[in-house]
Amino acid sequence: MTDDLDDRATRDPAPAVTRGIRLLELLAEARRPLTLTEIAAALGLAKSSTANLCLALEAARMIERGAQGYRLGLRTAELGGAFAAQFNQVREFYGVCDASPILAGELVQVAILDGADALYIARHEGSRAVRIGTPLGSRLPAALSATGRAMLSTLSDAEVTELVGADAVFPSVADAAARDLAGLLQRLADVRERGWALDAEESLPGIVGVAVPLEGWAPGDPQLALGVGLPAAEADQRRIAAVAAALNEAARQLTNPFSAAARRD
């Protein structure tokens, strides 16, 4: 009887759905079209089964076929936009940025905490000619990125330790030194004290990140963060402080006035 329960617990209840999800993940990770042969080999399936799977996803506009193979379809972009738009803060985010004398010209992003990563779900381009930052749907280690640290700062040290692991190390691109948990916890304490997080080229070379936490609007909404990416050559202390103040004001405007965070302010 126990073996039957174990089998049911480990058995995939919908293998076709699982294979479809894995196929979409393959195309997202590849960042280029993949041929039917490549997809079949990666999934461990016969080409005939893979072709049927591709046909179903193509009919749903989740993938599309071109001369060089299959790539993600337009429907995936629509679903990504719908995911972000379900949060009140994201819907209001663009207007708040446009109305800010400082943020109107900056690249401002909204990130969500996904495991130990900061996942970017919305982006205000700003009026500056320079385009930097991370594309929508991309992710950076939360321990190194400003948006990630802003979100991690809302957790207790015990919760952060459980999330990233007590023995975790975080290699920075800024120098050869690896960050450890103790260093991360100290940085998070600094974030809580000053009210904003800083990434001094630790996750992306040439980019200084400034970010603040953004509480979910309704119960059950995820923790978010607002962040700005600055060219390192232009990120002096005065500009960093001005951007941090503008981000905190934007977060204040985007926080539910009846939430616990608003009452603390």
PDB file of C-alpha atoms in Angstrom:
ATOM      1  CA  MET A   1       0.000   0.000   0.000  1.00  0.00           C
ATOM      2  CA  THR A   2       2.842   2.386   0.866  1.00  0.00           C
ATOM      3  CA  ASP A   3       4.549   1.686  -2.472  1.00  0.00           C
ATOM      4  CA  ASP A   4       1.327   2.569  -4.320  1.00  0.00           C
ATOM      5  CA  LEU A   5       1.117   5.884  -2.466  1.00  0.00           C
ATOM      6  CA  ASP A   6       4.748   6.642  -3.262  1.00  0.00           C
ATOM      7  CA  ASP A   7       4.174   5.827  -6.934  1.00  0.00           C
ATOM      8  CA  ARG A   8       1.176   8.147  -7.096  1.00  0.00           C
ATOM      9  CA  ALA A   9       3.137  10.932  -5.361  1.00  0.00           C
ATOM     10  CA  THR A  10       6.053  10.717  -7.813  1.00  0.00           C
ATOM     11  CA  ARG A  11       4.111   9.928 -10.983  1.00  0.00           C
ATOM     12  CA  ASP A  12       3.703  12.862 -13.372  1.00  0.00           C
ATOM     13  CA  PRO A  13      -0.067  13.538 -13.496  1.00  0.00           C
ATOM     14  CA  ALA A  14       0.125  15.245 -16.899  1.00  0.00           C
ATOM     15  CA  PRO A  15       3.249  14.249 -18.833  1.00  0.00           C
ATOM     16  CA  ALA A  16       2.175  16.052 -22.014  1.00  0.00           C
ATOM     17  CA  VAL A  17       1.835  19.326 -20.111  1.00  0.00           C
ATOM     18  CA  THR A  18       5.218  18.772 -18.454  1.00  0.00           C
ATOM     19  CA  ARG A  19       6.855  18.174 -21.838  1.00  0.00           C
ATOM     20  CA  GLY A  20       5.202  21.290 -23.257  1.00  0.00           C
ATOM     21  CA  ILE A  21       6.486  23.412 -20.379  1.00  0.00           C
ATOM     22  CA  ARG A  22       9.970  21.968 -20.775  1.00  0.00           C
ATOM     23  CA  LEU A  23       9.891  22.746 -24.509  1.00  0.00           C
ATOM     24  CA  LEU A  24       9.025  26.383 -23.781  1.00  0.00           C
ATOM     25  CA  GLU A  25      11.833  26.529 -21.216  1.00  0.00           C
ATOM     26  CA  LEU A  26      14.272  25.142 -23.792  1.00  0.00           C
ATOM     27  CA  LEU A  27      13.398  27.851 -26.291  1.00  0.00           C
ATOM     28  CA  ALA A  28      13.638  30.552 -23.630  1.00  0.00           C
ATOM     29  CA  GLU A  29      17.042  29.334 -22.470  1.00  0.00           C
ATOM     30  CA  ALA A  30      18.420  28.878 -25.994  1.00  0.00           C
ATOM     31  CA  ARG A  31      17.801  32.495 -27.064  1.00  0.00           C
ATOM     32  CA  ARG A  32      17.801  31.257 -30.659  1.00  0.00           C
ATOM     33  CA  PRO A  33      15.578  29.082 -32.838  1.00  0.00           C
ATOM     34  CA  LEU A  34      15.891  25.332 -32.255  1.00  0.00           C
ATOM     35  CA  THR A  35      15.303  22.659 -34.860  1.00  0.00           C
ATOM     36  CA  LEU A  36      12.932  19.759 -34.346  1.00  0.00           C
ATOM     37  CA  THR A  37      15.927  17.442 -34.018  1.00  0.00           C
ATOM     38  CA  GLU A  38      17.486  19.615 -31.287  1.00  0.00           C
ATOM     39  CA  ILE A  39      14.230  19.811 -29.360  1.00  0.00           C
ATOM     40  CA  ALA A  40      13.620  16.062 -29.588  1.00  0.00           C
ATOM     41  CA  ALA A  41      17.139  15.303 -28.357  1.00  0.00           C
ATOM     42  CA  ALA A  42      16.840  17.716 -25.429  1.00  0.00           C
ATOM     43  CA  LEU A  43      13.453  16.291 -24.396  1.00  0.00           C
ATOM     44  CA  GLY A  44      14.473  12.685 -24.944  1.00  0.00           C
ATOM     45  CA  LEU A  45      11.498  12.117 -27.249  1.00  0.00           C
ATOM     46  CA  ALA A  46      10.998  10.628 -30.695  1.00  0.00           C
ATOM     47  CA  LYS A  47      10.839  13.214 -33.473  1.00  0.00           C
ATOM     48  CA  SER A  48       7.257  12.186 -34.264  1.00  0.00           C
ATOM     49  CA  SER A  49       6.125  12.849 -30.676  1.00  0.00           C
ATOM     50  CA  THR A  50       8.062  16.101 -30.614  1.00  0.00           C
ATOM     51  CA  ALA A  51       6.463  17.190 -33.901  1.00  0.00           C
ATOM     52  CA  ASN A  52       2.979  16.606 -32.453  1.00  0.00           C
ATOM     53  CA  LEU A  53       3.900  18.615 -29.365  1.00  0.00           C
ATOM     54  CA  CYS A  54       5.197  21.464 -31.511  1.00  0.00           C
ATOM     55  CA  LEU A  55       2.061  21.437 -33.638  1.00  0.00           C
ATOM     56  CA  ALA A  56      -0.143  21.816 -30.570  1.00  0.00           C
ATOM     57  CA  LEU A  57       1.948  24.669 -29.146  1.00  0.00           C
ATOM     58  CA  GLU A  58       2.165  26.340 -32.545  1.00  0.00           C
ATOM     59  CA  ALA A  59      -1.627  26.226 -32.899  1.00  0.00           C
ATOM     60  CA  ALA A  60      -1.882  27.956 -29.513  1.00  0.00           C
ATOM     61  CA  ARG A  61       0.667  30.601 -30.654  1.00  0.00           C
ATOM     62  CA  MET A  62       2.985  29.630 -27.818  1.00  0.00           C
ATOM     63  CA  ILE A  63       5.733  28.869 -30.329  1.00  0.00           C
ATOM     64  CA  GLU A  64       6.265  29.724 -33.973  1.00  0.00           C
ATOM     65  CA  ARG A  65       8.244  28.058 -36.739  1.00  0.00           C
ATOM     66  CA  GLY A  66      10.676  29.925 -38.961  1.00  0.00           C
ATOM     67  CA  ALA A  67      13.337  29.071 -41.506  1.00  0.00           C
ATOM     68  CA  GLN A  68      15.879  28.274 -38.751  1.00  0.00           C
ATOM     69  CA  GLY A  69      13.574  26.363 -36.441  1.00  0.00           C
ATOM     70  CA  TYR A  70      11.151  26.994 -33.597  1.00  0.00           C
ATOM     71  CA  ARG A  71      11.134  29.999 -31.265  1.00  0.00           C
ATOM     72  CA  LEU A  72       8.797  31.383 -28.627  1.00  0.00           C
ATOM     73  CA  GLY A  73       5.533  32.755 -29.989  1.00  0.00           C
ATOM     74  CA  LEU A  74       3.707  36.010 -29.443  1.00  0.00           C
ATOM     75  CA  ARG A  75       1.312  34.423 -26.984  1.00  0.00           C
ATOM     76  CA  THR A  76       4.125  34.026 -24.452  1.00  0.00           C
ATOM     77  CA  ALA A  77       4.695  37.801 -24.519  1.00  0.00           C
ATOM     78  CA  GLU A  78       0.970  38.399 -24.027  1.00  0.00           C
ATOM     79  CA  LEU A  79       0.919  36.083 -21.024  1.00  0.00           C
ATOM     80  CA  GLY A  80       3.989  37.754 -19.536  1.00  0.00           C
ATOM     81  CA  GLY A  81       2.341  41.145 -19.862  1.00  0.00           C
ATOM     82  CA  ALA A  82      -0.874  39.809 -18.344  1.00  0.00           C
ATOM     83  CA  PHE A  83       1.065  38.416 -15.376  1.00  0.00           C
ATOM     84  CA  ALA A  84       2.636  41.806 -14.619  1.00  0.00           C
ATOM     85  CA  ALA A  85      -0.588  43.727 -15.206  1.00  0.00           C
ATOM     86  CA  GLN A  86      -2.489  41.773 -12.552  1.00  0.00           C
ATOM     87  CA  PHE A  87      -0.620  43.744  -9.871  1.00  0.00           C
ATOM     88  CA  ASN A  88      -1.943  47.233  -9.076  1.00  0.00           C
ATOM     89  CA  GLN A  89       1.542  48.655  -8.601  1.00  0.00           C
ATOM     90  CA  VAL A  90       2.673  47.608 -12.070  1.00  0.00           C
ATOM     91  CA  ARG A  91      -0.380  49.125 -13.738  1.00  0.00           C
ATOM     92  CA  GLU A  92       0.293  52.461 -11.997  1.00  0.00           C
ATOM     93  CA  PHE A  93       4.082  52.231 -12.217  1.00  0.00           C
ATOM     94  CA  TYR A  94       4.506  53.900 -15.614  1.00  0.00           C
ATOM     95  CA  GLY A  95       2.439  56.953 -14.739  1.00  0.00           C
ATOM     96  CA  VAL A  96       4.265  57.428 -11.434  1.00  0.00           C
ATOM     97  CA  CYS A  97       7.636  57.281 -13.214  1.00  0.00           C
ATOM     98  CA  ASP A  98       6.542  59.728 -15.911  1.00  0.00           C
ATOM     99  CA  ALA A  99       5.347  62.203 -13.254  1.00  0.00           C
ATOM    100  CA  SER A 100       8.651  62.100 -11.344  1.00  0.00           C
ATOM    101  CA  PRO A 101      11.150  64.827 -12.357  1.00  0.00           C
ATOM    102  CA  ILE A 102      13.995  62.370 -11.715  1.00  0.00           C
ATOM    103  CA  LEU A 103      12.581  58.975 -12.703  1.00  0.00           C
ATOM    104  CA  ALA A 104      11.035  60.273 -15.930  1.00  0.00           C
ATOM    105  CA  GLY A 105      14.484  60.270 -17.487  1.00  0.00           C
ATOM    106  CA  GLU A 106      15.750  57.027 -15.961  1.00  0.00           C
ATOM    107  CA  LEU A 107      15.450  53.362 -16.788  1.00  0.00           C
ATOM    108  CA  VAL A 108      13.262  52.064 -13.953  1.00  0.00           C
ATOM    109  CA  GLN A 109      12.394  48.404 -13.491  1.00  0.00           C
ATOM    110  CA  VAL A 110      10.049  46.341 -11.359  1.00  0.00           C
ATOM    111  CA  ALA A 111      11.354  43.020 -10.073  1.00  0.00           C
ATOM    112  CA  ILE A 112       9.745  40.147  -8.228  1.00  0.00           C
ATOM    113  CA  LEU A 113      11.530  37.716  -5.926  1.00  0.00           C
ATOM    114  CA  ASP A 114      11.606  34.261  -7.541  1.00  0.00           C
ATOM    115  CA  GLY A 115      13.486  31.879  -5.288  1.00  0.00           C
ATOM    116  CA  ALA A 116      16.971  33.353  -4.872  1.00  0.00           C
ATOM    117  CA  ASP A 117      16.678  35.495  -8.016  1.00  0.00           C
ATOM    118  CA  ALA A 118      15.272  38.890  -8.896  1.00  0.00           C
ATOM    119  CA  LEU A 119      13.012  38.426 -11.941  1.00  0.00           C
ATOM    120  CA  TYR A 120      12.285  41.561 -13.995  1.00  0.00           C
ATOM    121  CA  ILE A 121       8.642  41.963 -14.984  1.00  0.00           C
ATOM    122  CA  ALA A 122       8.166  45.635 -15.983  1.00  0.00           C
ATOM    123  CA  ARG A 123      10.376  48.361 -17.437  1.00  0.00           C
ATOM    124  CA  HIS A 124      10.041  52.141 -17.832  1.00  0.00           C
ATOM    125  CA  GLU A 125      12.511  53.203 -20.518  1.00  0.00           C
ATOM    126  CA  GLY A 126      12.884  56.864 -19.569  1.00  0.00           C
ATOM    127  CA  SER A 127      13.940  59.675 -21.891  1.00  0.00           C
ATOM    128  CA  ARG A 128      17.688  59.170 -21.865  1.00  0.00           C
ATOM    129  CA  ALA A 129      19.370  57.989 -25.048  1.00  0.00           C
ATOM    130  CA  VAL A 130      21.444  55.350 -23.241  1.00  0.00           C
ATOM    131  CA  ARG A 131      19.634  52.020 -22.907  1.00  0.00           C
ATOM    132  CA  ILE A 132      20.948  49.788 -20.141  1.00  0.00           C
ATOM    133  CA  GLY A 133      19.537  47.307 -17.688  1.00  0.00           C
ATOM    134  CA  THR A 134      18.219  43.781 -17.970  1.00  0.00           C
ATOM    135  CA  PRO A 135      15.571  42.666 -20.489  1.00  0.00           C
ATOM    136  CA  LEU A 136      12.088  41.793 -19.313  1.00  0.00           C
ATOM    137  CA  GLY A 137      11.880  38.210 -18.152  1.00  0.00           C
ATOM    138  CA  SER A 138      15.560  38.041 -17.255  1.00  0.00           C
ATOM    139  CA  ARG A 139      16.873  37.428 -13.773  1.00  0.00           C
ATOM    140  CA  LEU A 140      19.832  38.334 -11.587  1.00  0.00           C
ATOM    141  CA  PRO A 141      21.005  36.817  -8.289  1.00  0.00           C
ATOM    142  CA  ALA A 142      19.048  38.521  -5.542  1.00  0.00           C
ATOM    143  CA  ALA A 143      22.127  38.557  -3.310  1.00  0.00           C
ATOM    144  CA  LEU A 144      24.052  40.742  -5.773  1.00  0.00           C
ATOM    145  CA  SER A 145      21.464  42.921  -7.487  1.00  0.00           C
ATOM    146  CA  ALA A 146      20.015  46.065  -5.939  1.00  0.00           C
ATOM    147  CA  THR A 147      16.430  44.985  -6.589  1.00  0.00           C
ATOM    148  CA  GLY A 148      17.141  41.567  -5.095  1.00  0.00           C
ATOM    149  CA  ARG A 149      18.695  43.026  -1.965  1.00  0.00           C
ATOM    150  CA  ALA A 150      15.786  45.436  -1.602  1.00  0.00           C
ATOM    151  CA  MET A 151      13.392  42.481  -1.567  1.00  0.00           C
ATOM    152  CA  LEU A 152      15.593  40.324   0.653  1.00  0.00           C
ATOM    153  CA  SER A 153      15.768  43.184   3.163  1.00  0.00           C
ATOM    154  CA  THR A 154      12.062  42.664   3.896  1.00  0.00           C
ATOM    155  CA  LEU A 155      12.835  39.139   5.182  1.00  0.00           C
ATOM    156  CA  SER A 156      14.357  38.191   8.507  1.00  0.00           C
ATOM    157  CA  ASP A 157      17.962  36.966   8.609  1.00  0.00           C
ATOM    158  CA  ALA A 158      16.658  33.457   9.309  1.00  0.00           C
ATOM    159  CA  GLU A 159      14.413  33.574   6.236  1.00  0.00           C
ATOM    160  CA  VAL A 160      17.273  34.829   4.061  1.00  0.00           C
ATOM    161  CA  THR A 161      19.532  32.055   5.354  1.00  0.00           C
ATOM    162  CA  GLU A 162      16.898  29.431   4.587  1.00  0.00           C
ATOM    163  CA  LEU A 163      16.394  30.866   1.101  1.00  0.00           C
ATOM    164  CA  VAL A 164      20.005  31.111  -0.055  1.00  0.00           C
ATOM    165  CA  GLY A 165      21.678  28.509   2.184  1.00  0.00           C
ATOM    166  CA  ALA A 166      24.084  28.982   5.070  1.00  0.00           C
ATOM    167  CA  ASP A 167      27.110  28.007   2.934  1.00  0.00           C
ATOM    168  CA  ALA A 168      26.169  30.077  -0.113  1.00  0.00           C
ATOM    169  CA  VAL A 169      28.745  32.241  -1.875  1.00  0.00           C
ATOM    170  CA  PHE A 170      27.941  34.910  -4.435  1.00  0.00           C
ATOM    171  CA  PRO A 171      30.681  35.660  -6.977  1.00  0.00           C
ATOM    172  CA  SER A 172      30.643  39.340  -7.926  1.00  0.00           C
ATOM    173  CA  VAL A 173      31.597  40.553 -11.394  1.00  0.00           C
ATOM    174  CA  ALA A 174      33.092  43.698  -9.846  1.00  0.00           C
ATOM    175  CA  ASP A 175      36.050  41.922  -8.250  1.00  0.00           C
ATOM    176  CA  ALA A 176      37.432  38.490  -7.538  1.00  0.00           C
ATOM    177  CA  ALA A 177      36.101  38.315  -3.998  1.00  0.00           C
ATOM    178  CA  ALA A 178      33.150  36.018  -3.425  1.00  0.00           C
ATOM    179  CA  ARG A 179      30.403  37.340  -1.173  1.00  0.00           C
ATOM    180  CA  ASP A 180      29.270  35.039   1.603  1.00  0.00           C
ATOM    181  CA  LEU A 181      26.122  34.890   3.730  1.00  0.00           C
ATOM    182  CA  ALA A 182      27.600  37.041   6.503  1.00  0.00           C
ATOM    183  CA  GLY A 183      28.446  39.750   3.987  1.00  0.00           C
ATOM    184  CA  LEU A 184      24.967  39.561   2.496  1.00  0.00           C
ATOM    185  CA  LEU A 185      23.273  39.871   5.890  1.00  0.00           C
ATOM    186  CA  GLN A 186      25.390  42.942   6.686  1.00  0.00           C
ATOM    187  CA  ARG A 187      24.425  44.532   3.361  1.00  0.00           C
ATOM    188  CA  LEU A 188      20.763  43.824   4.077  1.00  0.00           C
ATOM    189  CA  ALA A 189      21.119  45.481   7.486  1.00  0.00           C
ATOM    190  CA  ASP A 190      22.532  48.527   5.674  1.00  0.00           C
ATOM    191  CA  VAL A 191      19.557  48.509   3.305  1.00  0.00           C
ATOM    192  CA  ARG A 192      17.075  48.471   6.193  1.00  0.00           C
ATOM    193  CA  GLU A 193      18.901  51.324   7.915  1.00  0.00           C
ATOM    194  CA  ARG A 194      19.177  53.715   4.975  1.00  0.00           C
ATOM    195  CA  GLY A 195      16.009  52.640   3.138  1.00  0.00           C
ATOM    196  CA  TRP A 196      17.483  51.648  -0.229  1.00  0.00           C
ATOM    197  CA  ALA A 197      19.797  49.060  -1.769  1.00  0.00           C
ATOM    198  CA  LEU A 198      22.932  49.551  -3.860  1.00  0.00           C
ATOM    199  CA  ASP A 199      24.586  47.276  -6.421  1.00  0.00           C
ATOM    200  CA  ALA A 200      27.994  48.788  -7.285  1.00  0.00           C
ATOM    201  CA  GLU A 201      28.617  46.830 -10.513  1.00  0.00           C
ATOM    202  CA  GLU A 202      28.337  43.548  -8.609  1.00  0.00           C
ATOM    203  CA  SER A 203      25.798  41.898 -10.918  1.00  0.00           C
ATOM    204  CA  LEU A 204      26.446  43.666 -14.243  1.00  0.00           C
ATOM    205  CA  PRO A 205      29.694  45.403 -15.253  1.00  0.00           C
ATOM    206  CA  GLY A 206      29.358  49.117 -15.907  1.00  0.00           C
ATOM    207  CA  ILE A 207      25.967  49.412 -14.185  1.00  0.00           C
ATOM    208  CA  VAL A 208      25.230  50.707 -10.689  1.00  0.00           C
ATOM    209  CA  GLY A 209      21.831  49.664  -9.377  1.00  0.00           C
ATOM    210  CA  VAL A 210      19.723  51.541  -6.849  1.00  0.00           C
ATOM    211  CA  ALA A 211      16.492  49.968  -5.563  1.00  0.00           C
ATOM    212  CA  VAL A 212      13.796  50.070  -2.888  1.00  0.00           C
ATOM    213  CA  PRO A 213      11.293  47.429  -1.750  1.00  0.00           C
ATOM    214  CA  LEU A 214       7.693  47.720  -2.915  1.00  0.00           C
ATOM    215  CA  GLU A 215       5.118  45.944  -0.779  1.00  0.00           C
ATOM    216  CA  GLY A 216       2.339  43.973  -2.429  1.00  0.00           C
ATOM    217  CA  TRP A 217      -0.924  45.895  -2.808  1.00  0.00           C
ATOM    218  CA  ALA A 218      -3.273  43.177  -1.608  1.00  0.00           C
ATOM    219  CA  PRO A 219      -2.853  40.239   0.790  1.00  0.00           C
ATOM    220  CA  GLY A 220      -1.153  37.409  -1.059  1.00  0.00           C
ATOM    221  CA  ASP A 221       0.572  39.675  -3.587  1.00  0.00           C
ATOM    222  CA  PRO A 222       4.306  39.004  -3.913  1.00  0.00           C
ATOM    223  CA  GLN A 223       7.110  41.219  -2.677  1.00  0.00           C
ATOM    224  CA  LEU A 224       8.313  43.564  -5.426  1.00  0.00           C
ATOM    225  CA  ALA A 225      11.114  46.097  -5.825  1.00  0.00           C
ATOM    226  CA  LEU A 226      11.661  49.274  -7.844  1.00  0.00           C
ATOM    227  CA  GLY A 227      15.141  49.737  -9.250  1.00  0.00           C
ATOM    228  CA  VAL A 228      17.115  52.096 -11.469  1.00  0.00           C
ATOM    229  CA  GLY A 229      20.189  51.152 -13.485  1.00  0.00           C
ATOM    230  CA  LEU A 230      22.780  53.937 -13.806  1.00  0.00           C
ATOM    231  CA  PRO A 231      25.892  54.002 -15.998  1.00  0.00           C
ATOM    232  CA  ALA A 232      28.769  53.558 -13.545  1.00  0.00           C
ATOM    233  CA  ALA A 233      30.581  56.611 -14.939  1.00  0.00           C
ATOM    234  CA  GLU A 234      27.595  58.809 -14.016  1.00  0.00           C
ATOM    235  CA  ALA A 235      26.741  57.246 -10.653  1.00  0.00           C
ATOM    236  CA  ASP A 236      28.227  59.701  -8.196  1.00  0.00           C
ATOM    237  CA  GLN A 237      26.940  59.910  -4.626  1.00  0.00           C
ATOM    238  CA  ARG A 238      24.715  62.901  -5.357  1.00  0.00           C
ATOM    239  CA  ARG A 239      22.911  61.196  -8.241  1.00  0.00           C
ATOM    240  CA  ILE A 240      22.571  57.916  -6.351  1.00  0.00           C
ATOM    241  CA  ALA A 241      21.009  59.744  -3.390  1.00  0.00           C
ATOM    242  CA  ALA A 242      18.617  61.659  -5.664  1.00  0.00           C
ATOM    243  CA  VAL A 243      17.508  58.482  -7.445  1.00  0.00           C
ATOM    244  CA  ALA A 244      17.065  56.645  -4.126  1.00  0.00           C
ATOM    245  CA  ALA A 245      14.865  59.467  -2.792  1.00  0.00           C
ATOM    246  CA  ALA A 246      12.781  59.447  -5.994  1.00  0.00           C
ATOM    247  CA  LEU A 247      12.356  55.672  -5.820  1.00  0.00           C
ATOM    248  CA  ASN A 248      11.215  55.864  -2.202  1.00  0.00           C
ATOM    249  CA  GLU A 249       8.671  58.511  -3.149  1.00  0.00           C
ATOM    250  CA  ALA A 250       7.452  56.350  -6.057  1.00  0.00           C
ATOM    251  CA  ALA A 251       7.153  53.352  -3.739  1.00  0.00           C
ATOM    252  CA  ARG A 252       5.181  55.474  -1.287  1.00  0.00           C
ATOM    253  CA  GLN A 253       2.740  56.449  -4.053  1.00  0.00           C
ATOM    254  CA  LEU A 254       2.420  52.837  -5.181  1.00  0.00           C
ATOM    255  CA  THR A 255       1.802  51.420  -1.697  1.00  0.00           C
ATOM    256  CA  ASN A 256      -1.749  50.610  -0.656  1.00  0.00           C
ATOM    257  CA  PRO A 257      -2.692  53.392   1.816  1.00  0.00           C
ATOM    258  CA  PHE A 258      -4.414  50.820   4.030  1.00  0.00           C
ATOM    259  CA  SER A 259      -1.434  48.473   4.210  1.00  0.00           C
ATOM    260  CA  ALA A 260       0.832  47.866   7.182  1.00  0.00           C
ATOM    261  CA  ALA A 261       3.733  49.515   5.346  1.00  0.00           C
ATOM    262  CA  ALA A 262       1.765  52.717   4.842  1.00  0.00           C
ATOM    263  CA  ARG A 263       0.763  52.767   8.507  1.00  0.00           C
ATOM    264  CA  ARG A 264       4.423  52.418   9.542  1.00  0.00           C
ATOM    265  CA  ASP A 265       5.266  55.516   7.480  1.00  0.00           C
TER     266      ASP A 265
END
